[in-house]
Coordinates of C-alpha atoms in Angstrom, one line a residue:
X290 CA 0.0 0.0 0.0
X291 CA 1.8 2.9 -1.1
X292 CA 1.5 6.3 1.4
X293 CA -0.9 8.2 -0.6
X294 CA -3.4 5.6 0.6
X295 CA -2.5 5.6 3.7
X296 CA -2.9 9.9 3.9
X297 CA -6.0 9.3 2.1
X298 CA -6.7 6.8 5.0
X299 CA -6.0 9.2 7.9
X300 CA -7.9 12.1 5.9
X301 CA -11.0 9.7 6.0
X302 CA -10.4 8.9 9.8
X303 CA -10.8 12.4 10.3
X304 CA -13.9 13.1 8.6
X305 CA -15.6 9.9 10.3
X306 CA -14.6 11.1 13.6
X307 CA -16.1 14.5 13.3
X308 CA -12.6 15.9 13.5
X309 CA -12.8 17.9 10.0
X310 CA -15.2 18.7 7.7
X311 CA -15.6 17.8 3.9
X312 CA -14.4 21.2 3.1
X313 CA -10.8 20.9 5.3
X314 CA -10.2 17.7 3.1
X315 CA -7.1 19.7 0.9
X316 CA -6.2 21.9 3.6
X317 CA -5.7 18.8 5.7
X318 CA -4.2 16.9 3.1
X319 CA -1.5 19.7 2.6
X320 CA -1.1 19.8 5.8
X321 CA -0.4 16.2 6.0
X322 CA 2.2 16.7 3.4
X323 CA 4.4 19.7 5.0
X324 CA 4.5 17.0 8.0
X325 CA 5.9 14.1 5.8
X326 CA 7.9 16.6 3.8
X327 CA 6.3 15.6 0.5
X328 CA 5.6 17.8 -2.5
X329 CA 2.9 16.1 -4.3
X330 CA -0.5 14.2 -3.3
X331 CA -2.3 11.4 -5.9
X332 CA -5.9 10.5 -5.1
X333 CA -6.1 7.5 -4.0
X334 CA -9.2 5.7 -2.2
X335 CA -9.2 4.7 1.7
X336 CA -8.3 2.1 3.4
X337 CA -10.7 0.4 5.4
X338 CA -7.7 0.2 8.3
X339 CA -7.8 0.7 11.9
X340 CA -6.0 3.8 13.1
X341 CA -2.5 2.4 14.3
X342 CA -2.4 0.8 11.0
X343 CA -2.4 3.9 9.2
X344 CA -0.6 5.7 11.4
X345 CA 2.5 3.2 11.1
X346 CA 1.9 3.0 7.5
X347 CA 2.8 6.9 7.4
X348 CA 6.0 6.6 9.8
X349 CA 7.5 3.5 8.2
X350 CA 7.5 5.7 5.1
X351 CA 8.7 8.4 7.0
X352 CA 11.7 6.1 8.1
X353 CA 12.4 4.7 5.0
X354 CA 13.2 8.1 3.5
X355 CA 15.0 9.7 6.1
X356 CA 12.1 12.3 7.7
X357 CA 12.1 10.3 11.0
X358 CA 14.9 8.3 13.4
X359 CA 13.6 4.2 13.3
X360 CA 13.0 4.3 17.6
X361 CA 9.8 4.0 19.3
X362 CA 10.0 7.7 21.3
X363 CA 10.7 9.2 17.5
X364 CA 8.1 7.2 15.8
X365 CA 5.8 8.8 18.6
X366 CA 6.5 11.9 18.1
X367 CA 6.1 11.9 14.5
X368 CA 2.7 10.2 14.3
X369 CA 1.2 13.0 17.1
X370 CA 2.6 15.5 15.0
X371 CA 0.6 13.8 12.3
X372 CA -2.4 13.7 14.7
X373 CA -2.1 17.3 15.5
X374 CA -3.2 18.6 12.1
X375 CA -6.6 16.7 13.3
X376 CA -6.6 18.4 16.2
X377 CA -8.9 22.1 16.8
X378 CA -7.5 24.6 17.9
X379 CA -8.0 24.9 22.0
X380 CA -10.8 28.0 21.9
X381 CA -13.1 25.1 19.7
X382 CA -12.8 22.7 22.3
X383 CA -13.4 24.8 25.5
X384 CA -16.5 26.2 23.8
X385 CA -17.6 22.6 22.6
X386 CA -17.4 21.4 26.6
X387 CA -18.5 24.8 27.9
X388 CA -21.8 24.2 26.0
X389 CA -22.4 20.9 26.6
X390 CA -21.4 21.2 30.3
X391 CA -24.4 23.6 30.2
X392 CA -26.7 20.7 29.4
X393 CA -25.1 18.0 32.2
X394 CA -21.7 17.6 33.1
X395 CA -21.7 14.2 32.1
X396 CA -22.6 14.9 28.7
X397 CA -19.3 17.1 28.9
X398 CA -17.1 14.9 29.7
X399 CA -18.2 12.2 27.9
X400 CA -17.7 14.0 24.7
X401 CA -14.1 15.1 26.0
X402 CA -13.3 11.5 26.7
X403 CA -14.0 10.3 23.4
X404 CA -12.5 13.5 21.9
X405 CA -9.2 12.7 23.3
X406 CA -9.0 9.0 22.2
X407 CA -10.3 9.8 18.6
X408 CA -7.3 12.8 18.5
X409 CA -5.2 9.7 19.6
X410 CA -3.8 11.8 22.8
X411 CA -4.9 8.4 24.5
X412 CA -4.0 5.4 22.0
X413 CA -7.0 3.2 22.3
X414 CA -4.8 -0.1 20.6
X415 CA -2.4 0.2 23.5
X416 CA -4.8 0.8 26.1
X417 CA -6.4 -2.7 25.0
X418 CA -3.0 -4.4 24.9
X419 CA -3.1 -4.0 29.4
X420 CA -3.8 -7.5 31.1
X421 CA -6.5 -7.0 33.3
X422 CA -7.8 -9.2 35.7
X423 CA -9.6 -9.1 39.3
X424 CA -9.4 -11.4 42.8
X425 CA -11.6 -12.4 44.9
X426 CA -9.6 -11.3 48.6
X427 CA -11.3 -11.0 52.2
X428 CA -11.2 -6.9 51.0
X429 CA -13.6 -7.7 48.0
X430 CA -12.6 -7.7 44.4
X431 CA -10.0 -6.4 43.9
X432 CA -8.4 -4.8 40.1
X433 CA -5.2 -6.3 38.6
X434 CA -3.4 -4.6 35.7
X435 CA -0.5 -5.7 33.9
X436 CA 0.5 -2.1 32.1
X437 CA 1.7 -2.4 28.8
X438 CA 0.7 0.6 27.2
X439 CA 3.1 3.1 28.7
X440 CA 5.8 2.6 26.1
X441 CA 9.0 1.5 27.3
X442 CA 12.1 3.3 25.8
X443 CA 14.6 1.4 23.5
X444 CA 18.4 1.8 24.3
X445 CA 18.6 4.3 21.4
X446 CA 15.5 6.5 22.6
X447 CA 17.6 5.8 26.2
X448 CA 20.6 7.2 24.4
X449 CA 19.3 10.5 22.8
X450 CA 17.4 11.3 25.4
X451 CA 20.4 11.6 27.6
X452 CA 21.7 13.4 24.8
X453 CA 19.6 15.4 24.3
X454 CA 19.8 19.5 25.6
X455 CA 18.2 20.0 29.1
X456 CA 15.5 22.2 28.7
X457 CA 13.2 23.2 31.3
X458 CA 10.0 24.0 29.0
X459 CA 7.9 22.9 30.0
X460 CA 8.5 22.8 33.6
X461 CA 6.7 19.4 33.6
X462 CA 4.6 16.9 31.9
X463 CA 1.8 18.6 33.7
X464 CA 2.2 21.9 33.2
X465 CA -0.5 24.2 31.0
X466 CA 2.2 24.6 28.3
X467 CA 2.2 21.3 27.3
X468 CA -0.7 22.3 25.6
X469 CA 0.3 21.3 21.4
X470 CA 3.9 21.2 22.3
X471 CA 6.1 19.8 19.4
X472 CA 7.5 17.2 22.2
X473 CA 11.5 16.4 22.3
X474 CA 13.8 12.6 23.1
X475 CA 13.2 13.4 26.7
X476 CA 9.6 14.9 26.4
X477 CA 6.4 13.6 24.9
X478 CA 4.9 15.2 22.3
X479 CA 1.3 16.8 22.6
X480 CA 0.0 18.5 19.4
X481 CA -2.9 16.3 19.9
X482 CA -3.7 17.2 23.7
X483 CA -6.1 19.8 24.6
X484 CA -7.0 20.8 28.2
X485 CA -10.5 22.2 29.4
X486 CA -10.3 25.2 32.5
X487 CA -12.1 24.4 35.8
X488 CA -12.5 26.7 38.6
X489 CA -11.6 24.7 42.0
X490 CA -12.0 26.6 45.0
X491 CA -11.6 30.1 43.2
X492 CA -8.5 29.7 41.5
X493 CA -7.5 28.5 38.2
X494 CA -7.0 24.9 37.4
X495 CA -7.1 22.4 33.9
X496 CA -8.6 18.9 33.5
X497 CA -7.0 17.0 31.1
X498 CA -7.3 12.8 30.8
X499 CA -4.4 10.4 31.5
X500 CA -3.0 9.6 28.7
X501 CA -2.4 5.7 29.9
X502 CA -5.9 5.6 31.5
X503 CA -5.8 3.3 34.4
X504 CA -9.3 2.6 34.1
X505 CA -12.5 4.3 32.9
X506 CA -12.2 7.9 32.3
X507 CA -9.0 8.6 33.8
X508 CA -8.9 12.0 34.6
X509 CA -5.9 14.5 36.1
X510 CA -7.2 18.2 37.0
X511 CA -4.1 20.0 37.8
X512 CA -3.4 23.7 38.6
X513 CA -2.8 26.3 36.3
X514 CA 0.4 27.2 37.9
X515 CA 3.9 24.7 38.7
X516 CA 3.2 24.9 42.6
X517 CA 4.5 21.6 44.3
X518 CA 1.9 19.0 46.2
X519 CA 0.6 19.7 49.2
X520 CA -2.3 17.9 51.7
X521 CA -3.8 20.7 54.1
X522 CA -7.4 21.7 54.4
X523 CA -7.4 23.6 51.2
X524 CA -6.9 20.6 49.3
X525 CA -9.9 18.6 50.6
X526 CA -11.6 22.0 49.8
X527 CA -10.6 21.5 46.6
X528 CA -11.7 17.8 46.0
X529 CA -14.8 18.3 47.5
X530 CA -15.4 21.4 44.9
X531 CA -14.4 19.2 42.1
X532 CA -17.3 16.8 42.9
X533 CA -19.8 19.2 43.4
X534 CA -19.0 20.4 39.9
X535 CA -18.5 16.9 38.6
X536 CA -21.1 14.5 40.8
X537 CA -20.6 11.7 38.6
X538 CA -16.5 11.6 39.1
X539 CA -14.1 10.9 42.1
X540 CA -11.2 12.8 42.2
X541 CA -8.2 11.9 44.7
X542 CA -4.7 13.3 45.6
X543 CA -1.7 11.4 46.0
X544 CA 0.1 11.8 49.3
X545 CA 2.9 14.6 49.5
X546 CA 5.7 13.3 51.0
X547 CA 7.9 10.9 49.3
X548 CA 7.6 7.0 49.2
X549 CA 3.9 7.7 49.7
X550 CA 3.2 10.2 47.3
X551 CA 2.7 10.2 43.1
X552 CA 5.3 10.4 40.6
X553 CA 5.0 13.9 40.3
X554 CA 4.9 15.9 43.7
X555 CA 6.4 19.0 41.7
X556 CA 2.6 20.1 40.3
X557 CA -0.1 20.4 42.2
X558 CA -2.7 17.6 41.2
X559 CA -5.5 15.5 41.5
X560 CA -6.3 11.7 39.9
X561 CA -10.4 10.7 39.8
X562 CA -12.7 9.4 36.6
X563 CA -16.0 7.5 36.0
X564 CA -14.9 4.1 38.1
X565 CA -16.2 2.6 41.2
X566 CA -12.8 1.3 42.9
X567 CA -12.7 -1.5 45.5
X568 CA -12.1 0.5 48.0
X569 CA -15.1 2.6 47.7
X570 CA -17.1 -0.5 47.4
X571 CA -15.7 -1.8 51.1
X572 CA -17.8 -1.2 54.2
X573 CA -17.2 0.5 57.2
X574 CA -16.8 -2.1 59.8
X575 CA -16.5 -0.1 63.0
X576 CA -18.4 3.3 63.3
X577 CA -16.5 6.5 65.3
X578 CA -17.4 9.4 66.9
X579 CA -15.6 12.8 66.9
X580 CA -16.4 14.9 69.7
X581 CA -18.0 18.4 67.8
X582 CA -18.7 16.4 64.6
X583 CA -21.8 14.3 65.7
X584 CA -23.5 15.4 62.3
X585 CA -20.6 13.5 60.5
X586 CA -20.8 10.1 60.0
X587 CA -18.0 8.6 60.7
X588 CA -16.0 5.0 60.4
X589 CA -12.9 2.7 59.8
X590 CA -13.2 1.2 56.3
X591 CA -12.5 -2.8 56.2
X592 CA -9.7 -2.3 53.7
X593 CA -6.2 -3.7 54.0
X594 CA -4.9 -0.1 54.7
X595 CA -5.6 2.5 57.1
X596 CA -8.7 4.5 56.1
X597 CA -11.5 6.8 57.8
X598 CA -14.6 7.3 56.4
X599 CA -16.6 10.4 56.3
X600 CA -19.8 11.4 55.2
X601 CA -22.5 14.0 55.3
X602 CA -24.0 16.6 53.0
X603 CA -21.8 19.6 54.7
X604 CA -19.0 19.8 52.4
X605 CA -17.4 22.2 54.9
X606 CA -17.7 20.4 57.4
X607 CA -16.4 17.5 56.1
X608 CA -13.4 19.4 55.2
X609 CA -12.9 20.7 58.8
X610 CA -13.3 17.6 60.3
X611 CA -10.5 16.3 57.9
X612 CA -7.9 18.9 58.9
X613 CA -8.7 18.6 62.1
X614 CA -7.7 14.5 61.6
X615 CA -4.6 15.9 59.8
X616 CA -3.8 18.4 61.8
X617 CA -3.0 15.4 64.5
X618 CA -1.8 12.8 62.2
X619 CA 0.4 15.2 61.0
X620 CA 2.4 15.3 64.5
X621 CA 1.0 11.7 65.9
X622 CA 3.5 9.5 67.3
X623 CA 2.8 6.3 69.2
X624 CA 6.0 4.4 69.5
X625 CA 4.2 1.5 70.5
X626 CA 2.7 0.7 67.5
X627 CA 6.2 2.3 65.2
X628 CA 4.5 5.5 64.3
X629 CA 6.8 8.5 64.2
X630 CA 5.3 12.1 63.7
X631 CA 9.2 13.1 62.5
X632 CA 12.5 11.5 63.3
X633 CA 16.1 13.7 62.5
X634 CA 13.6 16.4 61.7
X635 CA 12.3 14.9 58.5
X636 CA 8.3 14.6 58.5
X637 CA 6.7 11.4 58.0
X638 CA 2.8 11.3 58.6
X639 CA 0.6 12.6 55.8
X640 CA -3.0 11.1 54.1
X641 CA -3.8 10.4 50.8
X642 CA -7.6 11.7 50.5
X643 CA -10.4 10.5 48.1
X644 CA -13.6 12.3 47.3
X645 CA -16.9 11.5 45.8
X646 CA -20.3 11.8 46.1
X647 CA -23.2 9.2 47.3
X648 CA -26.4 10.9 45.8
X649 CA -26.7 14.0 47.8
X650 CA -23.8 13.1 50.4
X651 CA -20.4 13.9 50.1
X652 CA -17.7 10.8 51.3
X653 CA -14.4 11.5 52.2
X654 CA -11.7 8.7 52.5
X655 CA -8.9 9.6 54.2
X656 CA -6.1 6.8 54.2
X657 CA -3.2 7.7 56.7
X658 CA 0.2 7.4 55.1
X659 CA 3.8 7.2 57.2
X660 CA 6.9 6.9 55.3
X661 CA 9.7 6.4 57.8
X662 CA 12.8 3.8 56.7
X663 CA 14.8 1.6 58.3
X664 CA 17.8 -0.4 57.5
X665 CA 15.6 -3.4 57.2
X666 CA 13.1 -1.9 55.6
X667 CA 15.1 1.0 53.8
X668 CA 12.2 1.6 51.0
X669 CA 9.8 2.1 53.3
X670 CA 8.3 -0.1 56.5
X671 CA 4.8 1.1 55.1
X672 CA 6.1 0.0 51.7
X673 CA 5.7 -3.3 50.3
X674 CA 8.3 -6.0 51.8
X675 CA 11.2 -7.5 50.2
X676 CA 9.4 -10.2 49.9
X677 CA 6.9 -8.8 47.5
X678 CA 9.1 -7.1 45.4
X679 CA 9.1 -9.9 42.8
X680 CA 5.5 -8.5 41.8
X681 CA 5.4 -5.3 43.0
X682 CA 8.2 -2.5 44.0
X683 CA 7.0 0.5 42.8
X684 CA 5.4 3.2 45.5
X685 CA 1.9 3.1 46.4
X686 CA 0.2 5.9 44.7
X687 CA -3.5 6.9 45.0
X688 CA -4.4 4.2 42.3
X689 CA -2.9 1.3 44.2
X690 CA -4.4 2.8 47.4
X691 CA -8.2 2.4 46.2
X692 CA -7.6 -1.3 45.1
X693 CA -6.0 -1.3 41.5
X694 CA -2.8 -2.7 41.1
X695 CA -0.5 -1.1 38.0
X696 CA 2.1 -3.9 37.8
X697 CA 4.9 -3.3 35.7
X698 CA 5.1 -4.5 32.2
X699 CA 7.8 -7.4 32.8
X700 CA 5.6 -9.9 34.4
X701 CA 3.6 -10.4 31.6
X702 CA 6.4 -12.2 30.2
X703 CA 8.2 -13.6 33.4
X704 CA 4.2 -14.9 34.6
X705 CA 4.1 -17.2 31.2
X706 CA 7.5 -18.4 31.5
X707 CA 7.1 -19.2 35.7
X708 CA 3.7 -21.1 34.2
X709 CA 6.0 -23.0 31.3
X710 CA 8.3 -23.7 34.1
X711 CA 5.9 -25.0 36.8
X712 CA 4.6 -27.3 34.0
X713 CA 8.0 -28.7 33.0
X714 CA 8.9 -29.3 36.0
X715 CA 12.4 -26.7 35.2
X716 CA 13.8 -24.6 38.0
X717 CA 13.6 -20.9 38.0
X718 CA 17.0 -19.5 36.6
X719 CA 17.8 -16.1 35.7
X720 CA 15.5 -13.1 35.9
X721 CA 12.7 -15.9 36.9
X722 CA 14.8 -16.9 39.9
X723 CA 13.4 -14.0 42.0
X724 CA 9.7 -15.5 42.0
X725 CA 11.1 -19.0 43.0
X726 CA 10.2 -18.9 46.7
X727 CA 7.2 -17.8 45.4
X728 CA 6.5 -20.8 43.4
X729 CA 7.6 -23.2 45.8
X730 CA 5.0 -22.1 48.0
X731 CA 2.4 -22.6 45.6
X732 CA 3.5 -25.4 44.7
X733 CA 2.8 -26.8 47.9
X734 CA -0.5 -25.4 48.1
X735 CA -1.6 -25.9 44.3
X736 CA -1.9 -29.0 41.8
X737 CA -1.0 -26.9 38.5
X738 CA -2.5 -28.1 34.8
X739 CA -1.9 -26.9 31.6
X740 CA -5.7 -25.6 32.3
X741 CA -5.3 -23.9 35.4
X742 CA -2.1 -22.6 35.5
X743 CA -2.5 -19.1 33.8
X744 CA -6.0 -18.7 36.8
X745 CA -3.6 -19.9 39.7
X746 CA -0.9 -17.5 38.9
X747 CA -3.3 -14.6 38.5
X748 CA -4.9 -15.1 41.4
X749 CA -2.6 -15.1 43.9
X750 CA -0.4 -12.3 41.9
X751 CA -3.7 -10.7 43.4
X752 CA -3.1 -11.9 46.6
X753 CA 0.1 -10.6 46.9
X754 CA -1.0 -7.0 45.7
X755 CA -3.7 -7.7 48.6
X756 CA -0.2 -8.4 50.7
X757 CA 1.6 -5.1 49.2
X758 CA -1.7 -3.0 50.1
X759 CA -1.7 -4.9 54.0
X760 CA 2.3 -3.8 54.4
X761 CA 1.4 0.1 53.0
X762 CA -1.4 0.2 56.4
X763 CA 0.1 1.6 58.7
X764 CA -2.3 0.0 61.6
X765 CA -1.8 -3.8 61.1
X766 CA -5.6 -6.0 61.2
X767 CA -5.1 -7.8 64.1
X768 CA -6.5 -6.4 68.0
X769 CA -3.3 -4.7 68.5
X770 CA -3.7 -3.0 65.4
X771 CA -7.2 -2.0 65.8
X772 CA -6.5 -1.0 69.5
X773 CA -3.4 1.7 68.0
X774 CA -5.9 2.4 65.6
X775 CA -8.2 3.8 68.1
X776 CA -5.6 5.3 70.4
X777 CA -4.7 7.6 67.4
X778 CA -9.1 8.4 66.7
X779 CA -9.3 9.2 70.6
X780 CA -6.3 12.0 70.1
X781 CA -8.6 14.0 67.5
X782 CA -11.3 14.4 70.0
X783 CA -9.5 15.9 72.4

């Protein structure tokens, strides 16, 4: 298929996804051209191809004649440059959601969503190439991800990148003035993204979708200026604003310390979406008090970590009650049960706070968060184990806190060749020898089949995430647990 089918292709996807009209057909076309650096266009009639094929079609001719580097990070920045001549100019799309947020904000943000997968800013083929997967635990269900659709960087991208001049615009990938940025080795490219203002708490802010989407509808709403993270009683303001504007979303914040927080705790911002999580699915199992807040429902979630519960249709008081638990978490110790307010004068309590509505209610979910080290646990004692780290290693974000586990590319491979393994009857050698402990143990528990292998392994991979989630509480489920627990809900009403 020679390329002027494949522009002829893309020009097409446009028009069937509402992105042009009939009359932008030449512009685009030209426009296409300058990108590919050609001089001439033949008609030719459409392929009936899904977007990615098109898309490659166009770089692999790109590559063959010199206009773009054969690496995955160049290939991406050439085909959302490609995607950007699709993509309206940012006035279009603010008065497009402005107008139909007018109507519901649901209808809003559904049009936004599919808006930013048809532009290709979210890749829909690599979102459906994550292995997902849930497990039955005492917790509920909870959501297993394998995530494949982050791309991983090749050792030449690895090598321009470092390369490649430092610049410090933008300031982040979160920053406003990402906003149709030509992208670089070291930064993606985002012709094709487009963010939509929000007011939160009478100041500026953006909403903008994850790019990787997590799950449904993965939103970020971040604000408008490069001001670092921060948990404090403005930001439950904040989250409880969001869902007031946007009832049919939760929005959360990562913690802002290290260890416990988000990738990012440079930028200001929040994580929610159209999902029900596990987390908000679990019950409270033990109802509290606080003396002053009897008109707040209070309670301690059944949930592998550390979480209160609160709920009433007061937004502000809701939020006082939650600085007031802050406020003392913040400088809680209780040796007894290893929880240290600061040690050598670095800080270690914070929460990591979740927000949504129950029809005319407003819930608040604050998890408490500690991220003290020790030579035997020098990741983090409220980190997952050693032990664990076979499956899971990374920090334990917001996402992971609500009961979805984003496990790292590598064990969709390394989980089929421990099954091939297991079958065979072959010990675990070489980057499979970290999971043979692992396997020994089930082993012992398991009779594996060439039909239940791939189901064994899944489910307790969820298992052990319910394991990673248990060692991020920082209140153990057992009575001595529950009792600290308590000690620490007593200190508020004081």
């Amino acid at each position: 298929m020679d390329v002027n089918t494949y522009l002829a292709s893309l020009v097409e996807y446009g028009l069937v996804r509402g992105l042009i009209e009939p009359c932008d057909k030449v512009y685009i076309t030209n426009q296409l051209l300058q990108v590919m650096r050609l001089d001439s266009f033949e008609e030719a009639a459409p392929a009936a191809l899904p977007l990615e094929e098109i898309l490659k079609g166009l770089v692999d001719d790109a590559v063959a004649r010199g206009v773009c580097q054969d690496d995955g990070t160049s290939r991406d920045l050439f085909d959302t440059k490609l995607m950007g001549v699709f993509t309206p100019a940012p006035h279009e799309v603010r008065a497009q959601f402005a107008s139909l947020y007018a109507q519901s904000p649901e209808k809003a943000t559904d049009w936004y969503y599919r808006f930013s997968q048809d532009t290709d800013y979210i890749r829909r083929y690599r979102i459906e190439k994550d292995v997902r997967w849930k497990t039955a635990t005492e917790y509920g269900e909870l959501d297993i991800t394998i995530n494949l659709s982050k791309p991983e960087k090749d050792p030449r991208a690895i090598a321009a990148a470092k390369n490649a001049p430092q610049v410090g615009y933008p300031k982040c990938q979160l920053c406003p003035e990402n906003e149709g940025y030509a992208g670089r080795m070291n930064h993606p490219a985002r012709q094709n993204h487009r963010i939509v203002p929000v007011t939160i708490a009478g100041a500026d802010w953006f909403l903008q979708y994850s790019p990787y989407v997590y799950y449904n509808e993965h939103c970020i709403v971040f604000n408008s200026k490069h001001v670092p993270m921060v948990i404090d009683r403005g930001a439950f303001e904040k989250l409880l604003d969001f869902v007031t504007q946007f009832p049919h979303y939760f929005v959360g914040s990562n913690a802002d310390l290290p260890i416990v927080g988000g990738s990012i705790l440079s930028h200001e911002h929040f994580q929610g979406g159209h999902y029900c999580f596990p987390m908000e699915k679990a019950p409270v199992e033990q109802g509290i008090t606080f003396t002053g807040f009897e008109d707040v429902a209070a309670g301690i979630v059944k949930w592998p970590m550390s979480v209160i519960r609160l709920r009433g249709k007061d937004r502000a008081r809701l939020a006082d009650l939650a600085d007031k638990i802050l406020t003392c978490w913040r400088g809680y110790t209780d040796e007894a049960a290893f929880i240290f307010a600061e040690t050598d004068g670095e800080k270690h309590n914070t929460i990591t706070p979740i927000a949504r509505r129950r029809g005319q209610d407003y819930e608040l979910d604050l998890v408490l968060r500690n991220n003290i080290t020790t030579k035997e646990h020098p990741l983090g004692v409220f980190h997952p184990h050693a032990e664990l780290h076979h499956i899971k290693k990374e920090n334990i974000g917001l996402i992971e806190v609500m009961g979805l586990a984003v496990l790292p590319a590598r064990l969709k491979k390394e989980l089929s060749e421990v099954k091939t393994a297991i079958l065979a009857g072959t010990p675990l050698t070489g980057e499979l020898e970290k999971h043979a402990p692992w396997v020994e143990e089930l082993k012992a528990r398991h009779t594996f089949t060439p039909e239940n292998a791939e189901d064994i392994l899944r489910d307790e991979v969820g298992h052990v995430f319910a394991r990673v989630l248990e060692h991020a509480g920082v209140y153990k489920r057992s009575t001595a647990g529950r009792e600290a627990f308590l000690r620490f809900v007593g200190t508020v009403s004081r």
